[in-house]
PDB file of C-alpha atoms in Angstrom:
ATOM      1  CA  GLU A 135     -87.464 -38.353  19.382  1.00  0.00           C
ATOM      2  CA  VAL A 136     -85.527 -37.207  17.339  1.00  0.00           C
ATOM      3  CA  GLN A 137     -83.670 -40.458  14.795  1.00  0.00           C
ATOM      4  CA  LEU A 138     -81.402 -41.251  12.447  1.00  0.00           C
ATOM      5  CA  VAL A 139     -80.260 -44.366  11.533  1.00  0.00           C
ATOM      6  CA  GLU A 140     -77.910 -45.507   9.206  1.00  0.00           C
ATOM      7  CA  SER A 141     -77.464 -48.460   7.393  1.00  0.00           C
ATOM      8  CA  GLY A 142     -75.989 -50.200   4.582  1.00  0.00           C
ATOM      9  CA  GLY A 143     -72.479 -50.650   5.604  1.00  0.00           C
ATOM     10  CA  GLY A 144     -70.161 -53.260   5.258  1.00  0.00           C
ATOM     11  CA  LEU A 145     -67.344 -55.135   3.985  1.00  0.00           C
ATOM     12  CA  VAL A 146     -66.629 -53.700   0.306  1.00  0.00           C
ATOM     13  CA  GLN A 147     -63.278 -54.583  -1.815  1.00  0.00           C
ATOM     14  CA  PRO A 148     -61.001 -51.614  -3.029  1.00  0.00           C
ATOM     15  CA  GLY A 149     -62.372 -50.001  -5.884  1.00  0.00           C
ATOM     16  CA  ARG A 150     -65.714 -51.198  -5.609  1.00  0.00           C
ATOM     17  CA  SER A 151     -68.854 -49.247  -4.570  1.00  0.00           C
ATOM     18  CA  LEU A 152     -71.129 -48.905  -1.944  1.00  0.00           C
ATOM     19  CA  LYS A 153     -74.487 -46.744  -0.950  1.00  0.00           C
ATOM     20  CA  LEU A 154     -75.020 -45.609   2.515  1.00  0.00           C
ATOM     21  CA  SER A 155     -78.435 -45.044   3.834  1.00  0.00           C
ATOM     22  CA  CYS A 156     -80.011 -42.584   6.670  1.00  0.00           C
ATOM     23  CA  ALA A 157     -83.671 -42.689   7.822  1.00  0.00           C
ATOM     24  CA  VAL A 158     -84.409 -39.539   9.475  1.00  0.00           C
ATOM     25  CA  SER A 159     -87.598 -39.197  12.091  1.00  0.00           C
ATOM     26  CA  GLY A 160     -88.720 -36.728  14.632  1.00  0.00           C
ATOM     27  CA  PHE A 161     -88.126 -33.527  13.088  1.00  0.00           C
ATOM     28  CA  THR A 162     -88.953 -31.531   9.666  1.00  0.00           C
ATOM     29  CA  PHE A 163     -86.058 -33.127   7.578  1.00  0.00           C
ATOM     30  CA  SER A 164     -86.702 -31.067   4.345  1.00  0.00           C
ATOM     31  CA  ASP A 165     -85.861 -28.085   6.574  1.00  0.00           C
ATOM     32  CA  TYR A 166     -82.192 -28.851   7.812  1.00  0.00           C
ATOM     33  CA  PHE A 167     -78.834 -29.011   5.820  1.00  0.00           C
ATOM     34  CA  MET A 168     -77.584 -32.494   6.176  1.00  0.00           C
ATOM     35  CA  ALA A 169     -73.760 -34.250   6.230  1.00  0.00           C
ATOM     36  CA  TRP A 170     -71.671 -37.415   6.080  1.00  0.00           C
ATOM     37  CA  VAL A 171     -69.207 -37.445   8.994  1.00  0.00           C
ATOM     38  CA  ARG A 172     -66.601 -40.374   9.323  1.00  0.00           C
ATOM     39  CA  GLN A 173     -64.420 -42.047  12.035  1.00  0.00           C
ATOM     40  CA  ALA A 174     -61.473 -44.359  10.936  1.00  0.00           C
ATOM     41  CA  PRO A 175     -61.176 -47.047  13.886  1.00  0.00           C
ATOM     42  CA  LYS A 176     -59.552 -45.160  16.820  1.00  0.00           C
ATOM     43  CA  LYS A 177     -58.942 -42.175  14.722  1.00  0.00           C
ATOM     44  CA  GLY A 178     -60.401 -38.782  15.213  1.00  0.00           C
ATOM     45  CA  LEU A 179     -63.635 -36.822  13.218  1.00  0.00           C
ATOM     46  CA  GLU A 180     -63.334 -35.728   9.941  1.00  0.00           C
ATOM     47  CA  TRP A 181     -66.243 -34.190   7.601  1.00  0.00           C
ATOM     48  CA  VAL A 182     -67.151 -35.640   4.244  1.00  0.00           C
ATOM     49  CA  ALA A 183     -69.968 -34.074   2.937  1.00  0.00           C
ATOM     50  CA  THR A 184     -72.855 -31.496   3.157  1.00  0.00           C
ATOM     51  CA  ILE A 185     -76.152 -30.939   1.550  1.00  0.00           C
ATOM     52  CA  THR A 186     -78.379 -28.399   1.573  1.00  0.00           C
ATOM     53  CA  THR A 187     -81.975 -28.644   2.312  1.00  0.00           C
ATOM     54  CA  THR A 188     -83.872 -28.837  -1.000  1.00  0.00           C
ATOM     55  CA  GLY A 189     -80.475 -30.893  -2.585  1.00  0.00           C
ATOM     56  CA  SER A 190     -79.414 -28.283  -5.253  1.00  0.00           C
ATOM     57  CA  ARG A 191     -75.938 -27.466  -3.399  1.00  0.00           C
ATOM     58  CA  THR A 192     -73.329 -30.245  -2.275  1.00  0.00           C
ATOM     59  CA  TYR A 193     -69.789 -29.943  -0.946  1.00  0.00           C
ATOM     60  CA  TYR A 194     -67.128 -32.193  -0.149  1.00  0.00           C
ATOM     61  CA  PRO A 195     -63.471 -31.953   1.381  1.00  0.00           C
ATOM     62  CA  ASP A 196     -61.097 -32.830  -1.323  1.00  0.00           C
ATOM     63  CA  SER A 197     -60.108 -36.590   0.286  1.00  0.00           C
ATOM     64  CA  VAL A 198     -63.747 -37.836  -1.178  1.00  0.00           C
ATOM     65  CA  LYS A 199     -64.465 -35.260  -4.142  1.00  0.00           C
ATOM     66  CA  GLY A 200     -65.271 -36.725  -7.310  1.00  0.00           C
ATOM     67  CA  ARG A 201     -65.526 -40.366  -5.353  1.00  0.00           C
ATOM     68  CA  PHE A 202     -68.809 -39.758  -3.015  1.00  0.00           C
ATOM     69  CA  THR A 203     -71.970 -38.144  -3.780  1.00  0.00           C
ATOM     70  CA  ILE A 204     -74.104 -37.530  -0.978  1.00  0.00           C
ATOM     71  CA  SER A 205     -78.168 -37.351  -1.988  1.00  0.00           C
ATOM     72  CA  ARG A 206     -81.754 -36.611  -0.073  1.00  0.00           C
ATOM     73  CA  ASP A 207     -85.245 -37.632  -0.742  1.00  0.00           C
ATOM     74  CA  ASN A 208     -87.112 -35.294   1.204  1.00  0.00           C
ATOM     75  CA  ALA A 209     -90.561 -37.172   0.722  1.00  0.00           C
ATOM     76  CA  LYS A 210     -88.942 -40.546   2.601  1.00  0.00           C
ATOM     77  CA  SER A 211     -86.654 -38.236   5.080  1.00  0.00           C
ATOM     78  CA  SER A 212     -83.575 -39.846   3.796  1.00  0.00           C
ATOM     79  CA  LEU A 213     -80.177 -38.680   3.312  1.00  0.00           C
ATOM     80  CA  TYR A 214     -77.758 -41.120   1.184  1.00  0.00           C
ATOM     81  CA  LEU A 215     -73.985 -41.457   0.182  1.00  0.00           C
ATOM     82  CA  HIS A 216     -72.893 -43.302  -2.684  1.00  0.00           C
ATOM     83  CA  MET A 217     -69.496 -44.037  -2.631  1.00  0.00           C
ATOM     84  CA  ASN A 218     -67.390 -45.154  -5.311  1.00  0.00           C
ATOM     85  CA  SER A 219     -63.623 -45.979  -5.963  1.00  0.00           C
ATOM     86  CA  LEU A 220     -63.188 -46.555  -2.554  1.00  0.00           C
ATOM     87  CA  ARG A 221     -59.647 -47.496  -0.588  1.00  0.00           C
ATOM     88  CA  SER A 222     -58.785 -48.531   2.402  1.00  0.00           C
ATOM     89  CA  GLU A 223     -58.520 -45.026   4.072  1.00  0.00           C
ATOM     90  CA  ASP A 224     -62.056 -44.833   3.566  1.00  0.00           C
ATOM     91  CA  THR A 225     -62.505 -47.714   6.437  1.00  0.00           C
ATOM     92  CA  ALA A 226     -64.681 -45.697   9.145  1.00  0.00           C
ATOM     93  CA  THR A 227     -67.851 -45.584  10.560  1.00  0.00           C
ATOM     94  CA  TYR A 228     -69.872 -43.334   9.110  1.00  0.00           C
ATOM     95  CA  TYR A 229     -72.085 -41.025  10.530  1.00  0.00           C
ATOM     96  CA  CYS A 230     -75.600 -39.212   9.713  1.00  0.00           C
ATOM     97  CA  VAL A 231     -75.481 -35.735  10.896  1.00  0.00           C
ATOM     98  CA  THR A 232     -78.194 -32.632  11.046  1.00  0.00           C
ATOM     99  CA  ILE A 233     -76.623 -29.163  10.623  1.00  0.00           C
ATOM    100  CA  ALA A 234     -78.559 -26.636  12.834  1.00  0.00           C
ATOM    101  CA  SER A 235     -79.244 -23.329  11.096  1.00  0.00           C
ATOM    102  CA  GLY A 236     -76.393 -21.535  12.654  1.00  0.00           C
ATOM    103  CA  ASP A 237     -74.019 -24.518  11.127  1.00  0.00           C
ATOM    104  CA  TRP A 238     -73.240 -26.602  14.368  1.00  0.00           C
ATOM    105  CA  PHE A 239     -73.881 -30.109  14.145  1.00  0.00           C
ATOM    106  CA  VAL A 240     -76.811 -31.259  16.159  1.00  0.00           C
ATOM    107  CA  TYR A 241     -78.189 -34.384  15.691  1.00  0.00           C
ATOM    108  CA  TRP A 242     -75.854 -37.649  15.144  1.00  0.00           C
ATOM    109  CA  GLY A 243     -77.067 -41.178  14.326  1.00  0.00           C
ATOM    110  CA  GLN A 244     -75.505 -43.981  15.569  1.00  0.00           C
ATOM    111  CA  GLY A 245     -73.314 -44.763  12.538  1.00  0.00           C
ATOM    112  CA  THR A 246     -72.637 -47.220  10.200  1.00  0.00           C
ATOM    113  CA  LEU A 247     -68.983 -49.175   9.758  1.00  0.00           C
ATOM    114  CA  VAL A 248     -67.527 -49.320   6.034  1.00  0.00           C
ATOM    115  CA  THR A 249     -64.389 -51.652   6.046  1.00  0.00           C
ATOM    116  CA  VAL A 250     -62.583 -51.394   2.602  1.00  0.00           C
ATOM    117  CA  SER A 251     -60.501 -54.624   2.525  1.00  0.00           C
ATOM    118  CA  SER A 252     -59.650 -57.274  -0.222  1.00  0.00           C
TER     119      SER A 252
ATOM    120  CA  ASP B 124     -57.799 -25.112   4.799  1.00  0.00           C
ATOM    121  CA  ILE B 125     -58.220 -24.605   9.103  1.00  0.00           C
ATOM    122  CA  GLN B 126     -56.062 -27.139  11.264  1.00  0.00           C
ATOM    123  CA  MET B 127     -57.304 -27.146  14.653  1.00  0.00           C
ATOM    124  CA  THR B 128     -54.922 -28.270  17.481  1.00  0.00           C
ATOM    125  CA  GLN B 129     -56.382 -30.016  20.350  1.00  0.00           C
ATOM    126  CA  SER B 130     -54.592 -30.315  23.821  1.00  0.00           C
ATOM    127  CA  PRO B 131     -53.712 -32.358  26.225  1.00  0.00           C
ATOM    128  CA  SER B 132     -54.336 -35.422  23.987  1.00  0.00           C
ATOM    129  CA  VAL B 133     -55.189 -37.450  27.582  1.00  0.00           C
ATOM    130  CA  LEU B 134     -56.635 -35.548  30.679  1.00  0.00           C
ATOM    131  CA  SER B 135     -56.513 -37.493  34.180  1.00  0.00           C
ATOM    132  CA  ALA B 136     -58.680 -35.886  36.725  1.00  0.00           C
ATOM    133  CA  SER B 137     -60.576 -36.567  39.654  1.00  0.00           C
ATOM    134  CA  VAL B 138     -64.082 -36.408  40.509  1.00  0.00           C
ATOM    135  CA  GLY B 139     -64.867 -32.628  41.570  1.00  0.00           C
ATOM    136  CA  ASP B 140     -61.984 -31.457  39.696  1.00  0.00           C
ATOM    137  CA  ARG B 141     -61.851 -28.294  37.260  1.00  0.00           C
ATOM    138  CA  VAL B 142     -61.095 -29.643  33.861  1.00  0.00           C
ATOM    139  CA  THR B 143     -59.960 -27.827  31.304  1.00  0.00           C
ATOM    140  CA  ILE B 144     -59.624 -28.968  27.202  1.00  0.00           C
ATOM    141  CA  ASN B 145     -58.146 -26.210  24.691  1.00  0.00           C
ATOM    142  CA  CYS B 146     -58.417 -25.594  20.950  1.00  0.00           C
ATOM    143  CA  LYS B 147     -56.073 -23.775  19.194  1.00  0.00           C
ATOM    144  CA  ALA B 148     -56.784 -22.488  15.066  1.00  0.00           C
ATOM    145  CA  SER B 149     -54.736 -22.202  12.707  1.00  0.00           C
ATOM    146  CA  GLN B 150     -56.207 -18.513  11.968  1.00  0.00           C
ATOM    147  CA  ASN B 151     -59.348 -16.340  13.372  1.00  0.00           C
ATOM    148  CA  ILE B 152     -62.480 -19.052  13.131  1.00  0.00           C
ATOM    149  CA  ASN B 153     -64.793 -15.751  14.596  1.00  0.00           C
ATOM    150  CA  LYS B 154     -66.229 -17.930  17.930  1.00  0.00           C
ATOM    151  CA  TYR B 155     -67.832 -20.378  14.981  1.00  0.00           C
ATOM    152  CA  LEU B 156     -66.484 -23.163  17.706  1.00  0.00           C
ATOM    153  CA  ASP B 157     -68.243 -25.873  19.244  1.00  0.00           C
ATOM    154  CA  TRP B 158     -67.419 -28.932  21.550  1.00  0.00           C
ATOM    155  CA  TYR B 159     -68.473 -32.532  21.081  1.00  0.00           C
ATOM    156  CA  GLN B 160     -68.418 -35.320  23.784  1.00  0.00           C
ATOM    157  CA  GLN B 161     -68.473 -38.953  22.715  1.00  0.00           C
ATOM    158  CA  LYS B 162     -68.179 -41.673  25.066  1.00  0.00           C
ATOM    159  CA  PHE B 163     -67.201 -44.953  24.375  1.00  0.00           C
ATOM    160  CA  GLY B 164     -68.993 -46.931  21.571  1.00  0.00           C
ATOM    161  CA  GLU B 165     -71.274 -43.626  21.089  1.00  0.00           C
ATOM    162  CA  ALA B 166     -72.253 -41.237  18.477  1.00  0.00           C
ATOM    163  CA  PRO B 167     -70.911 -37.770  19.062  1.00  0.00           C
ATOM    164  CA  LYS B 168     -73.341 -35.573  21.182  1.00  0.00           C
ATOM    165  CA  LEU B 169     -73.204 -31.423  20.337  1.00  0.00           C
ATOM    166  CA  LEU B 170     -72.153 -29.889  23.915  1.00  0.00           C
ATOM    167  CA  ILE B 171     -71.514 -26.416  23.412  1.00  0.00           C
ATOM    168  CA  TYR B 172     -71.777 -24.616  19.701  1.00  0.00           C
ATOM    169  CA  HIS B 173     -70.698 -20.726  19.039  1.00  0.00           C
ATOM    170  CA  THR B 174     -68.075 -20.953  21.131  1.00  0.00           C
ATOM    171  CA  ASN B 175     -70.359 -20.627  24.506  1.00  0.00           C
ATOM    172  CA  HIS B 176     -74.025 -21.382  23.867  1.00  0.00           C
ATOM    173  CA  LEU B 177     -74.936 -24.985  26.123  1.00  0.00           C
ATOM    174  CA  HIS B 178     -76.315 -27.086  24.038  1.00  0.00           C
ATOM    175  CA  THR B 179     -80.408 -28.000  25.250  1.00  0.00           C
ATOM    176  CA  GLY B 180     -80.370 -30.613  27.928  1.00  0.00           C
ATOM    177  CA  ILE B 181     -76.667 -30.460  28.857  1.00  0.00           C
ATOM    178  CA  PRO B 182     -75.481 -29.790  32.573  1.00  0.00           C
ATOM    179  CA  SER B 183     -74.208 -26.040  33.502  1.00  0.00           C
ATOM    180  CA  ARG B 184     -71.102 -27.463  34.662  1.00  0.00           C
ATOM    181  CA  PHE B 185     -69.929 -27.471  31.040  1.00  0.00           C
ATOM    182  CA  SER B 186     -69.050 -24.060  29.211  1.00  0.00           C
ATOM    183  CA  GLY B 187     -66.990 -23.049  26.812  1.00  0.00           C
ATOM    184  CA  SER B 188     -65.088 -19.685  25.851  1.00  0.00           C
ATOM    185  CA  GLY B 189     -62.838 -17.973  23.587  1.00  0.00           C
ATOM    186  CA  SER B 190     -62.167 -15.804  20.599  1.00  0.00           C
ATOM    187  CA  ASP B 191     -60.135 -15.631  17.370  1.00  0.00           C
ATOM    188  CA  ILE B 192     -57.549 -18.663  17.653  1.00  0.00           C
ATOM    189  CA  ASP B 193     -57.979 -19.636  20.823  1.00  0.00           C
ATOM    190  CA  PHE B 194     -60.870 -21.750  22.724  1.00  0.00           C
ATOM    191  CA  THR B 195     -61.419 -23.441  25.965  1.00  0.00           C
ATOM    192  CA  LEU B 196     -64.089 -25.918  26.995  1.00  0.00           C
ATOM    193  CA  THR B 197     -64.015 -26.434  31.001  1.00  0.00           C
ATOM    194  CA  ILE B 198     -65.866 -28.469  33.177  1.00  0.00           C
ATOM    195  CA  SER B 199     -66.190 -26.893  36.707  1.00  0.00           C
ATOM    196  CA  SER B 200     -66.587 -30.063  38.979  1.00  0.00           C
ATOM    197  CA  LEU B 201     -65.775 -33.549  37.163  1.00  0.00           C
ATOM    198  CA  GLN B 202     -68.651 -35.916  37.663  1.00  0.00           C
ATOM    199  CA  PRO B 203     -67.781 -39.645  36.552  1.00  0.00           C
ATOM    200  CA  GLU B 204     -70.255 -39.778  33.976  1.00  0.00           C
ATOM    201  CA  ASP B 205     -68.160 -36.950  31.771  1.00  0.00           C
ATOM    202  CA  VAL B 206     -65.306 -39.962  31.165  1.00  0.00           C
ATOM    203  CA  ALA B 207     -65.336 -39.578  27.210  1.00  0.00           C
ATOM    204  CA  THR B 208     -63.431 -38.157  24.632  1.00  0.00           C
ATOM    205  CA  TYR B 209     -63.815 -34.237  23.603  1.00  0.00           C
ATOM    206  CA  PHE B 210     -63.678 -32.748  20.199  1.00  0.00           C
ATOM    207  CA  CYS B 211     -63.568 -29.294  19.030  1.00  0.00           C
ATOM    208  CA  LEU B 212     -64.951 -28.258  15.446  1.00  0.00           C
ATOM    209  CA  GLN B 213     -64.344 -25.527  13.138  1.00  0.00           C
ATOM    210  CA  HIS B 214     -67.124 -24.074  10.884  1.00  0.00           C
ATOM    211  CA  ASN B 215     -65.497 -21.084   9.982  1.00  0.00           C
ATOM    212  CA  ASN B 216     -64.497 -22.052   6.345  1.00  0.00           C
ATOM    213  CA  GLY B 217     -65.605 -25.453   6.096  1.00  0.00           C
ATOM    214  CA  TYR B 218     -65.348 -28.240   9.186  1.00  0.00           C
ATOM    215  CA  THR B 219     -62.245 -29.120  10.724  1.00  0.00           C
ATOM    216  CA  PHE B 220     -62.419 -31.312  14.173  1.00  0.00           C
ATOM    217  CA  GLY B 221     -59.450 -31.167  16.723  1.00  0.00           C
ATOM    218  CA  ALA B 222     -58.107 -34.841  17.060  1.00  0.00           C
ATOM    219  CA  GLY B 223     -59.785 -35.418  20.708  1.00  0.00           C
ATOM    220  CA  THR B 224     -59.074 -35.244  24.189  1.00  0.00           C
ATOM    221  CA  LYS B 225     -59.541 -38.500  26.127  1.00  0.00           C
ATOM    222  CA  LEU B 226     -60.842 -37.767  29.445  1.00  0.00           C
ATOM    223  CA  GLU B 227     -60.259 -40.157  31.934  1.00  0.00           C
ATOM    224  CA  LEU B 228     -60.761 -41.010  36.061  1.00  0.00           C
ATOM    225  CA  LYS B 229     -57.976 -40.377  38.275  1.00  0.00           C
TER     226      LYS B 229
END
């Protein structure tokens, strides 16, 4: 059974940092690109970051570029998102997502909530 | 950046109805369009990939169509368990989601 389990969310003050983790099982983690997607409360979905199989390349939208860093540890089947200089608009549920070979988002975790507030 | 305009934002239909949800891209996205279902309190789930390919385990009442900039998700006969919010996603250039369609039972 495929499982993606996020952790690390919580309440954080503006300007501070937070690290999210995603533990993966049920498929060969190192074979897949991975991504983070977020959803602000009662809002739509926004792609946040993508990482290639080896971690050699990463991609971000302008809204988080320079503040967020995606990384992975294939030996631990784990995905990470380091978030710096957090803003109130970063408040959202963050989903760990597996990207299929055709570039669609095939597996999703249950999400972890990040609240940025003083 | 590619923009995705999804309609309607809210849809009320009866069990057994044929339901259609639309997404329009701001430019040609070469059929790189997927559909996701998100039930209340749950993570999104892939329904349709690359415009018209049904993901594993998804009921055949769901189908997708379209090309260039106009795409449609169709539920041929609405079931109570289909109550959810539906999102489209383009991945021709980056990733952009539609704003979502909340499907309710009438």
